[in-house]
mmCIF file of C-alpha atoms and ligand atoms in Angstrom:
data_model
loop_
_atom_site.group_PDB
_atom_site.id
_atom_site.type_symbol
_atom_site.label_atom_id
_atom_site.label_comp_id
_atom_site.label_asym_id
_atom_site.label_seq_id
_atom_site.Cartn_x
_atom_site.Cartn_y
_atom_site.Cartn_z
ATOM 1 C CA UNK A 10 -67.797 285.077 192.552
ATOM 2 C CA UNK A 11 -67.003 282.611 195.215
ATOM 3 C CA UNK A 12 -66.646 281.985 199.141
ATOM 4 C CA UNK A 13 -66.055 279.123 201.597
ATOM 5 C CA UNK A 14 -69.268 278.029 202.529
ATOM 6 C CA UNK A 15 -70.702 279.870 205.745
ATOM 7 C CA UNK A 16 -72.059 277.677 208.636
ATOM 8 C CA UNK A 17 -75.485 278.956 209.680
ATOM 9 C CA UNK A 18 -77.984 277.004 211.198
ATOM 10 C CA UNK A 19 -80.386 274.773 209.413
ATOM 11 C CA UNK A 20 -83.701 276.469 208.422
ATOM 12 C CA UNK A 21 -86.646 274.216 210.035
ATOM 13 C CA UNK A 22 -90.395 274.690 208.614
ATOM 14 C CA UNK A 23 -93.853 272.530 209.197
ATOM 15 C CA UNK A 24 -94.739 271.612 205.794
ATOM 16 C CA UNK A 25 -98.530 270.327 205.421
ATOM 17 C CA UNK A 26 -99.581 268.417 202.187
ATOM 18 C CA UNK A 27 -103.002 267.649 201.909
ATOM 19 C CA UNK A 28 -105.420 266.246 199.032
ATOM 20 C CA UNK A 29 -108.824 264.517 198.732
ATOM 21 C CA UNK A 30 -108.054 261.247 196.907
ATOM 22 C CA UNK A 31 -111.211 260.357 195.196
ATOM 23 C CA UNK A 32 -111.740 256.626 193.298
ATOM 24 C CA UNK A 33 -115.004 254.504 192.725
ATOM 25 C CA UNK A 34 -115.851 252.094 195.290
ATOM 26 C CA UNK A 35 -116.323 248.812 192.430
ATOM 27 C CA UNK A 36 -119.741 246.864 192.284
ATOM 28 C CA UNK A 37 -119.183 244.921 196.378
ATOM 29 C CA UNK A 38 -118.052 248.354 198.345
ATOM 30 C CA UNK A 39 -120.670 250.125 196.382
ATOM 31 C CA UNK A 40 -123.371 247.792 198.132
ATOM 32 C CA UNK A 41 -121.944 247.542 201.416
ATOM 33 C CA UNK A 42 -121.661 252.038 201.486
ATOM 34 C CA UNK A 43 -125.057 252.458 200.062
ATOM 35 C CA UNK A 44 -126.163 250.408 202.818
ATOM 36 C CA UNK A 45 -124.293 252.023 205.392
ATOM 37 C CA UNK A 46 -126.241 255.221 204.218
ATOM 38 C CA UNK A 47 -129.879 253.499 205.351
ATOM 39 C CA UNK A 48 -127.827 252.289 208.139
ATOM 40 C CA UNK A 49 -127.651 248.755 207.361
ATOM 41 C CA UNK A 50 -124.114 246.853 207.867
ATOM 42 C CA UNK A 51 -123.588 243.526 204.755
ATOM 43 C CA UNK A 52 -121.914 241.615 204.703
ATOM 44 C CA UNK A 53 -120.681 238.757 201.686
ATOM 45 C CA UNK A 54 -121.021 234.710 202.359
ATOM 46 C CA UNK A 55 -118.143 232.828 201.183
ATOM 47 C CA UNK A 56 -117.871 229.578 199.490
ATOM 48 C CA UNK A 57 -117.307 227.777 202.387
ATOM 49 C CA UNK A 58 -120.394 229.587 204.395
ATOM 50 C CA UNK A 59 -118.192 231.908 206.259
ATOM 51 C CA UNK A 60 -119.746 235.359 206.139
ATOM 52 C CA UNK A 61 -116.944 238.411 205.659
ATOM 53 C CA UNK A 62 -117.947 241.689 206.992
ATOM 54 C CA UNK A 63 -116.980 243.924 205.624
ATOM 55 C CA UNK A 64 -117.895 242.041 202.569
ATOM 56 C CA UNK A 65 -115.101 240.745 200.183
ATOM 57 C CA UNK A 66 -114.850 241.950 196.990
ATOM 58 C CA UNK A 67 -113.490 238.268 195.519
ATOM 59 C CA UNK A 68 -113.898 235.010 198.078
ATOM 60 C CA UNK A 69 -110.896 234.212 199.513
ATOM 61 C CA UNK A 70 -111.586 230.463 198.675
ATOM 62 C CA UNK A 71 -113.353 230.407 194.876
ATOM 63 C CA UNK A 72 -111.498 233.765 193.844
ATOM 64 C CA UNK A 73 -115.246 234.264 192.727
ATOM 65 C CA UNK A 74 -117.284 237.799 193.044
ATOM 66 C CA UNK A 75 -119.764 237.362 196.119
ATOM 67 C CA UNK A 76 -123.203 236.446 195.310
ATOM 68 C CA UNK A 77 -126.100 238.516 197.318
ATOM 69 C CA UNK A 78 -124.716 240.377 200.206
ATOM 70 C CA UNK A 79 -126.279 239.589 203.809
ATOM 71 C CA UNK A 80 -127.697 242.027 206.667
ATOM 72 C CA UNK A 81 -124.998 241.306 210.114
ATOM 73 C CA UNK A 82 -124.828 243.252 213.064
ATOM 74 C CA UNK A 83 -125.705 245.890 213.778
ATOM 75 C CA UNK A 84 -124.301 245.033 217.240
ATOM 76 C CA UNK A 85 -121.354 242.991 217.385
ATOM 77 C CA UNK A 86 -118.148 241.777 219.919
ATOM 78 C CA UNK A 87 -114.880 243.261 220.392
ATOM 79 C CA UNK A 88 -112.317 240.571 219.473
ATOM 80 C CA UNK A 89 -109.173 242.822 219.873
ATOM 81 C CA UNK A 90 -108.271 246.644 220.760
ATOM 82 C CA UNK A 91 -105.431 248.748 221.002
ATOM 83 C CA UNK A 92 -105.901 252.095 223.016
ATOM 84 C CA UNK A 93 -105.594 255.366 221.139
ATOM 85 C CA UNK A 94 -105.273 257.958 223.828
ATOM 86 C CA UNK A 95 -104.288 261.459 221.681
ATOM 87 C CA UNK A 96 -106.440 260.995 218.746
ATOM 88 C CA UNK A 97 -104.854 262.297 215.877
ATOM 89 C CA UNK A 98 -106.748 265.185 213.729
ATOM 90 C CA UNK A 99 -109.281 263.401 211.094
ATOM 91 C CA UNK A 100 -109.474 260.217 212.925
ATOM 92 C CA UNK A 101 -113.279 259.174 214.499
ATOM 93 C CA UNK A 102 -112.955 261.192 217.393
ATOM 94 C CA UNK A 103 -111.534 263.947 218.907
ATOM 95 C CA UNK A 104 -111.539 262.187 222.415
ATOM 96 C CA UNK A 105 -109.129 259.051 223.129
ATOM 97 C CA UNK A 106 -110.652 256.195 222.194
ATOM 98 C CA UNK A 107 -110.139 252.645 221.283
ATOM 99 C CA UNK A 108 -109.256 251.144 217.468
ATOM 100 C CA UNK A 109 -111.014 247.964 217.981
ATOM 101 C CA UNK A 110 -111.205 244.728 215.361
ATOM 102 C CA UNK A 111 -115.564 244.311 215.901
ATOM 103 C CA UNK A 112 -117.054 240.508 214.816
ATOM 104 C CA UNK A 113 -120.163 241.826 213.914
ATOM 105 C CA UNK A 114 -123.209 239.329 214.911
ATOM 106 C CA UNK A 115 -123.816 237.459 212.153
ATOM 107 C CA UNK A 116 -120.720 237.492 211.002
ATOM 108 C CA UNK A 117 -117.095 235.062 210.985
ATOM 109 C CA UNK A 118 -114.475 237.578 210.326
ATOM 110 C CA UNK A 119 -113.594 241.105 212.239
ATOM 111 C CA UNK A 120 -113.867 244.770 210.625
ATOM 112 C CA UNK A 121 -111.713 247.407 212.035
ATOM 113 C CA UNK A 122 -113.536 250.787 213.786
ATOM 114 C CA UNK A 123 -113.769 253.126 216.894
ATOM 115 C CA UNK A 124 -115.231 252.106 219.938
ATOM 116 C CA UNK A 125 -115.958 255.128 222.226
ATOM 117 C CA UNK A 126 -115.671 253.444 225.611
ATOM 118 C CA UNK A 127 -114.875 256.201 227.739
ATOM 119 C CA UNK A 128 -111.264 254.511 229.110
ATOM 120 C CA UNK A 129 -109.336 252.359 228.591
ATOM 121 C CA UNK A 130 -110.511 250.543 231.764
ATOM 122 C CA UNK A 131 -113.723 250.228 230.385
ATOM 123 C CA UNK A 132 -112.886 248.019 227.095
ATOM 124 C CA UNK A 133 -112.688 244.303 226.763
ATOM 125 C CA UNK A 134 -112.003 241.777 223.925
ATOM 126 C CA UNK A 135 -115.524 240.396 224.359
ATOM 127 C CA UNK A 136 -117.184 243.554 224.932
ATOM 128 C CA UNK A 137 -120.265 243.384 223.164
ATOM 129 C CA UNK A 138 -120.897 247.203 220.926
ATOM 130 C CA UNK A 139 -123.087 248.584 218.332
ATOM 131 C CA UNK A 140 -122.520 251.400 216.230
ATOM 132 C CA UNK A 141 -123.401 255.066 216.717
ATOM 133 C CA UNK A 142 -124.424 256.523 213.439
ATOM 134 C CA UNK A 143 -123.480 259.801 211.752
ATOM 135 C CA UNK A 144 -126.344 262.222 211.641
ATOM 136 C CA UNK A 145 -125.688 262.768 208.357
ATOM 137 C CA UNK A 146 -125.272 259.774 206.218
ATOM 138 C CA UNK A 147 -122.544 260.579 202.978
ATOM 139 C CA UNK A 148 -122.244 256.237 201.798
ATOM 140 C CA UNK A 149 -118.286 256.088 203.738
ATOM 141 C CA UNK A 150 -117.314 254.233 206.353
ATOM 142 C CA UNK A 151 -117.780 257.374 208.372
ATOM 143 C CA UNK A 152 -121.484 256.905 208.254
ATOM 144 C CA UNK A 153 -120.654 255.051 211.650
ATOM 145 C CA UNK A 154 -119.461 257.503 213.627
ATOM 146 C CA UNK A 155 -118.247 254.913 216.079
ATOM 147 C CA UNK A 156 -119.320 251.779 218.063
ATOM 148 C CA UNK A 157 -119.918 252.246 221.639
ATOM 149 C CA UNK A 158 -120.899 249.790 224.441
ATOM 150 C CA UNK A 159 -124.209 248.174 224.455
ATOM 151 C CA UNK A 160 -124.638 248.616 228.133
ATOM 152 C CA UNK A 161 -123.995 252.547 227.808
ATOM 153 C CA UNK A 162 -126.448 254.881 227.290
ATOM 154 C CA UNK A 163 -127.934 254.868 224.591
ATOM 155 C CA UNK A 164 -126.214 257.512 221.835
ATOM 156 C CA UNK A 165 -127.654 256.117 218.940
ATOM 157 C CA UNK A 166 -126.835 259.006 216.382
ATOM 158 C CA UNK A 167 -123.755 261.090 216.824
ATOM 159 C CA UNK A 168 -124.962 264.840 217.493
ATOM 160 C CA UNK A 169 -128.423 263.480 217.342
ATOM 161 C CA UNK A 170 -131.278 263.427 220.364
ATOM 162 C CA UNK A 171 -130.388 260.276 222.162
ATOM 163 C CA UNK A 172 -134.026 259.852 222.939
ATOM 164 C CA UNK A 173 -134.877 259.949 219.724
ATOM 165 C CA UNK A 174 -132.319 258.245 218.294
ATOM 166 C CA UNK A 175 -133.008 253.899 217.516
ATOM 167 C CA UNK A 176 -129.332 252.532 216.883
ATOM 168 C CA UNK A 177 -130.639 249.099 215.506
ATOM 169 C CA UNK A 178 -131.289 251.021 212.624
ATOM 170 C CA UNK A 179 -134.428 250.139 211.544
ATOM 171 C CA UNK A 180 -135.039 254.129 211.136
ATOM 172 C CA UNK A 181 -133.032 256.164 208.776
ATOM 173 C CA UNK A 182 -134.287 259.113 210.885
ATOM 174 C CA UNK A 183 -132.563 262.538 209.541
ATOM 175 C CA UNK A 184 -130.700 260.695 206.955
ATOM 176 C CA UNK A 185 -129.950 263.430 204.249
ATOM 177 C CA UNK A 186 -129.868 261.161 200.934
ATOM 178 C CA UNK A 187 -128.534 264.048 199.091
ATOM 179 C CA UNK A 188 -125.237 263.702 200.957
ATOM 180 C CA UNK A 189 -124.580 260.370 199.331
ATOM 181 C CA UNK A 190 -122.518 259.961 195.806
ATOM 182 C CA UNK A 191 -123.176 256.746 194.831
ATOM 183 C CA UNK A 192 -120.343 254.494 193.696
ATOM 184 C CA UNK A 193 -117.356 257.076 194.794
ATOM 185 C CA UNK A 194 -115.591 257.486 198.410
ATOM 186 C CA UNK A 195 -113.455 260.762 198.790
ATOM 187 C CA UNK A 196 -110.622 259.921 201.344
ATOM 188 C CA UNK A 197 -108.553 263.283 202.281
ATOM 189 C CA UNK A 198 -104.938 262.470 202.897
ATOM 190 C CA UNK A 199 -103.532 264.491 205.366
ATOM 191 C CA UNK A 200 -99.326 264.326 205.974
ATOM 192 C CA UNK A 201 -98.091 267.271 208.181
ATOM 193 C CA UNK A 202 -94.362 267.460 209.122
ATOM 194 C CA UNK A 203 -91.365 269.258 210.183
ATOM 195 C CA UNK A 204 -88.762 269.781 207.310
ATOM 196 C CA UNK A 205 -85.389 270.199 207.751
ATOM 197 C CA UNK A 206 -83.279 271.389 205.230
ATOM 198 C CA UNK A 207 -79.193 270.319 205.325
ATOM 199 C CA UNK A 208 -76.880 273.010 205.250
ATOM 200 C CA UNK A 209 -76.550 272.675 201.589
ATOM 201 C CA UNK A 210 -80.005 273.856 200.887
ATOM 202 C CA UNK A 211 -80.639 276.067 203.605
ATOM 203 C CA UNK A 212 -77.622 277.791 202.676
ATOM 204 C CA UNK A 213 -79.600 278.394 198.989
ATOM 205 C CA UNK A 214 -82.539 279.138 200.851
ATOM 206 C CA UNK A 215 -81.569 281.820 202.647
ATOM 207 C CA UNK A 216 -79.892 283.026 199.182
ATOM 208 C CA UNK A 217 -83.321 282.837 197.413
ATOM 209 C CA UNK A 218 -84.905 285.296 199.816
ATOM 210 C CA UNK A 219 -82.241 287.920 199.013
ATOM 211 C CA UNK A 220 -82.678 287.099 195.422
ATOM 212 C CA UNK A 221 -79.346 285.112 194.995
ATOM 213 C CA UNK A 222 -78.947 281.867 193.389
ATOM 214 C CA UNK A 223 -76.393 280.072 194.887
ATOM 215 C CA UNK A 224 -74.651 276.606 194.422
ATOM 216 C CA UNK A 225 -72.198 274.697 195.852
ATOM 217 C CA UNK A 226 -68.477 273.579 193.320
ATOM 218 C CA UNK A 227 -66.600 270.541 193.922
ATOM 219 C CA UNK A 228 -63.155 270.422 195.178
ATOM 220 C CA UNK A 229 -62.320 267.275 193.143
ATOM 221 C CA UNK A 230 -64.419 267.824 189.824
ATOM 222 C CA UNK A 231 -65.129 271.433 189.884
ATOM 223 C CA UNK A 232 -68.449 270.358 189.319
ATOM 224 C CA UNK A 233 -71.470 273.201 190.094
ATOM 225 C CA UNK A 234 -74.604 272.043 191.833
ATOM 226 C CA UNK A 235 -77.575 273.812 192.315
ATOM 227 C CA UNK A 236 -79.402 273.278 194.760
ATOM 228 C CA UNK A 237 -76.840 272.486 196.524
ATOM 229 C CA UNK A 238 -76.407 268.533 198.394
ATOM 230 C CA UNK A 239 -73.523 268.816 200.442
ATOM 231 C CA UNK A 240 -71.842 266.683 198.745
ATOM 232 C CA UNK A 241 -70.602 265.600 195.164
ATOM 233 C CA UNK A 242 -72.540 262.714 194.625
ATOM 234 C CA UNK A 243 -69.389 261.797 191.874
ATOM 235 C CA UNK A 244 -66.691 261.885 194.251
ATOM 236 C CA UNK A 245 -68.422 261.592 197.677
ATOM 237 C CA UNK A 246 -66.553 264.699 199.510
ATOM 238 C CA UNK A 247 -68.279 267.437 200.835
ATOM 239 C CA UNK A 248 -68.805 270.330 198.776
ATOM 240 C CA UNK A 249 -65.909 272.970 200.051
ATOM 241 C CA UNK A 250 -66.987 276.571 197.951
ATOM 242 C CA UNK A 251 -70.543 278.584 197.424
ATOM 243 C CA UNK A 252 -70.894 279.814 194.371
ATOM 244 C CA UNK A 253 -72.896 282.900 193.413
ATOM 245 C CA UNK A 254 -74.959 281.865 189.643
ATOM 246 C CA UNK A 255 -76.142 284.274 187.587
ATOM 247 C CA UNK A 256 -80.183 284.515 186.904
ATOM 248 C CA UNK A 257 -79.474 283.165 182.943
ATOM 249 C CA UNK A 258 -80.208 280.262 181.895
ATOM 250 C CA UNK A 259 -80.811 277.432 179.154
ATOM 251 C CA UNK A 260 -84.138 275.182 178.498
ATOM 252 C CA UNK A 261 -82.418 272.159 178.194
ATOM 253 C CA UNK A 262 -85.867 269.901 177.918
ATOM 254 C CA UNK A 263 -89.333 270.403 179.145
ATOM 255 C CA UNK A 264 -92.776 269.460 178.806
ATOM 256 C CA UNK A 265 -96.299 271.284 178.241
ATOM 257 C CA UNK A 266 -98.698 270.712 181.178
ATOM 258 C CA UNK A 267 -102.143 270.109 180.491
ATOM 259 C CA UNK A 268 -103.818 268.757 183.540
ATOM 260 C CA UNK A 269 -104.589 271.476 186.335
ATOM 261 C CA UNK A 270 -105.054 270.370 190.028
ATOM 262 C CA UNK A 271 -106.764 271.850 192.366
ATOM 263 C CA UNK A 272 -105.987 275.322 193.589
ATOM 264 C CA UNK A 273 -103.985 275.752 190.986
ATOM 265 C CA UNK A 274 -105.884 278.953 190.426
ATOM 266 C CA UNK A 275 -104.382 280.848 193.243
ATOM 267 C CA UNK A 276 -101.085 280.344 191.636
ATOM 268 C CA UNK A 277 -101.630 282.963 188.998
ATOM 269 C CA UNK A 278 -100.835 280.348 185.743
ATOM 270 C CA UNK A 279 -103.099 278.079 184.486
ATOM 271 C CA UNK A 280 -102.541 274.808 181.781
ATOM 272 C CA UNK A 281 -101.783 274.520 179.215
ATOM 273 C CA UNK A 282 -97.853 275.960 181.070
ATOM 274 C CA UNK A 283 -94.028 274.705 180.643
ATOM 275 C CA UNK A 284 -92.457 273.096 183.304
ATOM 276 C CA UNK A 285 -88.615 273.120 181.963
ATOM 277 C CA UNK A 286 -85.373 271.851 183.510
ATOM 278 C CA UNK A 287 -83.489 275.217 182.879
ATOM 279 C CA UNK A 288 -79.627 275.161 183.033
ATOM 280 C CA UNK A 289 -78.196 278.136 184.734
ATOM 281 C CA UNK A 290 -75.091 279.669 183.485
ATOM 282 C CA UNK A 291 -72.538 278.006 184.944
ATOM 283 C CA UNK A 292 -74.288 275.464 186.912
ATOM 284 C CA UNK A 293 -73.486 271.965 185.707
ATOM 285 C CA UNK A 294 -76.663 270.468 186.666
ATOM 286 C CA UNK A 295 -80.225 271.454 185.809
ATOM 287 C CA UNK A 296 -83.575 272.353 187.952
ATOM 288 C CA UNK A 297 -87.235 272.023 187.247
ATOM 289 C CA UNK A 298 -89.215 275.069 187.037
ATOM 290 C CA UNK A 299 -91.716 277.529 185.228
ATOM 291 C CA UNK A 300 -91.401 278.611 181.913
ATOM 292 C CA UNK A 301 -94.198 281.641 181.504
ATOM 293 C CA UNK A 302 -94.247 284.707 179.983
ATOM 294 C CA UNK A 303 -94.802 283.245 176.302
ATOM 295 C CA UNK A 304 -96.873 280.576 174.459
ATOM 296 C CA UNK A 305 -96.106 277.363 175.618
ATOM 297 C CA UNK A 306 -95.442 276.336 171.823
ATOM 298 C CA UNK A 307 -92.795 278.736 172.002
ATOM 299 C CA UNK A 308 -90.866 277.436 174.299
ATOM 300 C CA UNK A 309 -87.868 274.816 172.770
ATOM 301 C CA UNK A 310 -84.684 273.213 173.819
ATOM 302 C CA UNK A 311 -81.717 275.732 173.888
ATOM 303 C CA UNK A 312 -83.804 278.817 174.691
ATOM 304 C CA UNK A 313 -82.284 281.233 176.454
ATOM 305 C CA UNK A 314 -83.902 282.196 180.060
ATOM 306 C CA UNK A 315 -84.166 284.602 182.831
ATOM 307 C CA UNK A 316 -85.730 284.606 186.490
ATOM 308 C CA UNK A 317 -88.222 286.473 187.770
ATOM 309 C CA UNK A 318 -88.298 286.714 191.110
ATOM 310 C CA UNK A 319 -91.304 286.704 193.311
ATOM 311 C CA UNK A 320 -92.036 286.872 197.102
ATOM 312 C CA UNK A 321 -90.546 283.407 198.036
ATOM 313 C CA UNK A 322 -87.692 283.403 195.442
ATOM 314 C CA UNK A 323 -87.612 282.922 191.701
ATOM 315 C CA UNK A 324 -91.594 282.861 190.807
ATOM 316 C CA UNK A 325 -91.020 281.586 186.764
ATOM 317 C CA UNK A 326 -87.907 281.967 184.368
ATOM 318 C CA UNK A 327 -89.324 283.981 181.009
ATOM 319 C CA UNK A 328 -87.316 284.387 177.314
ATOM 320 C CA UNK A 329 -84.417 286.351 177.322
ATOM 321 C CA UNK A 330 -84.765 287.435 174.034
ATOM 322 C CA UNK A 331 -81.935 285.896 173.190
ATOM 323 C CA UNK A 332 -80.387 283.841 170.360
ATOM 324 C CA UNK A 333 -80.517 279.702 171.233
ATOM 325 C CA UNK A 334 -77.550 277.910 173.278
ATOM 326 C CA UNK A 335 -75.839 275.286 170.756
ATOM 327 C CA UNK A 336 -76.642 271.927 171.622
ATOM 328 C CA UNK A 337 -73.432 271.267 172.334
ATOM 329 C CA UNK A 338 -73.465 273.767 175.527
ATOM 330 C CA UNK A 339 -76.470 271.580 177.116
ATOM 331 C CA UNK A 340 -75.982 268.509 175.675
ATOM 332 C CA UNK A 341 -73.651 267.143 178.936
ATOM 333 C CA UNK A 342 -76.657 268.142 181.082
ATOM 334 C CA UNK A 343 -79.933 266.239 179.623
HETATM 335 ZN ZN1 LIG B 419 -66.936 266.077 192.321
#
């Protein structure tokens, strides 16, 4: 079953990935976020006096480990700024503000952070800032909320009493020590987009949500690929014909997953699960997906396959009951 391939427009969709990428913090960042947390900046003196801050994890001139980290700050000078006028979601503030590289007093070398100044009009290189803690203190960066300028009103503690607040630190005030994993930062990663599909796969797309798998055949090669590309990546010429592919299919290799990740609940399948590149019938090329609906052990090279289709297209292939493709009928597609 074939037909010259329709023109329709592209399909368009935000896609959003997000994860929280967590990783220990080593023996130097461990010190300088722990500190943060009792609202105390370090900082690490090199071997040539010069004091980093943040503090360096090997000196740039020994290639040695810093020795005992030093108190800088906490107010400090603006050395360079770039305006950020539409914050972006996740970043220190929802307001615009500036990015700012901060030599902290006490300190040789810059560390980058917020300054809330207001405007734009109202920052400087040379303006002098100090840092506005988080109210609650969780040993990140975060745990300044921002710097602002010294000859502002006092702030002190974001969503804090300014009166109450003292932003030289010497008083942990509300800090929450609970909040605080030692040793570990969590840093959610955020990437949202638009996605446009070409042609090729929007034409399959729209044939997935009325349950038809469809591919695209070479003029030159005959070749069948599905998904489709748009183009024959053996001959480089468009791909002229759809082609309508069955919902049978071959294992042709796979593997057993045994890591989870998170959310992976909601999905209905849990590990240990196959993830297979199955061979449809007359497709010359092979796609990953889901091999459920038996034990994982079960599941071998050659064995014959079937979709299932769910609310967004084919949920899982499952065992066709059938006898095993011959080697030989996969064997051009591994
Ligand atoms: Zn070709």
């Amino acid at each position: 079953m074939s037909h010259p391939v329709a023109q329709a427009a592209p399909l368009r969709a935000p896609l959003e990935i997000e994860f929280d990428y967590t990783r220990s913090l080593g023996p130097v960042l461990s010190q300088f976020m722990a500190a943060l947390a009792e609202r105390r900046i370090l900082g690490a003196r090199g071997a040539d006096g010069r004091v980093h801050a943040p503090p360096f994890e090997y000196d740039p001139v020994s290639a040695e480990p810093p020795g005992d980290l030093v108190p800088v700050g906490p107010e400090g000078t603006v050395v360079s700024w770039s305006w950020m006028p539409e914050p972006l979601a996740g970043q220190p503030l929802a307001e615009p503000f500036a990015w700012a590289l901060i030599r902290l007093d006490g300190a040789d070398t810059a560390m980058l952070h917020a300054v809330d100044a207001g405007s734009a009009a109202a920052m400087r290189t040379g303006l002098r800032v100090r840092p506005r803690w988080a109210e609650r203190p969780a040993g990140s960066i975060r745990d300044i909320a921002c710097f602002e300028p010294c000859d502002g009103p006092a702030g002190g503690v974001a969503g804090a009493d300014p009166a109450g607040a003292d932003p030289a630190g010497a008083d942990p005030g509300g800090a929450d020590p609970g909040d605080v994993t030692p040793g570990m930062t969590i840093t959610p990663v955020r990437l949202h987009y638009m996605h446009t599909a070409s042609p090729g796969e929007s034409a399959y797309l729209r044939g997935l949500a009325e349950h038809r798998l469809l591919g695209q055949r070479c003029g030159v090669c005959g070749q069948v690929y599905v998904p489709p590309r748009g183009t024959c990546p053996a001959d480089g010429v468009p791909t002229s014909e759809e082609v309508e592919l069955p919902e049978s299919g071959t294992v042709t290799t796979f593997c057993i997953v045994n890591v989870g990740y998170p959310g992976q609940k909601a999905q209905g399948f849990t590990p240990p699960y196959v993830a297979a590149a199955v061979l449809l019938d007359g497709a010359d090329i092979a796609f990953q997906h889901l091999v459920l609906g038996c034990d994982p052990g079960e599941v071998r090279m050659g064995m014959r396959v079937r979709a299932v289709w769910g609310e967004d297209g084919v949920s899982h292939f499952e065992p066709a009951g059938e006898p095993d493709a011959m080697y030989e009928s996969y064997a051009r597609c591994l």
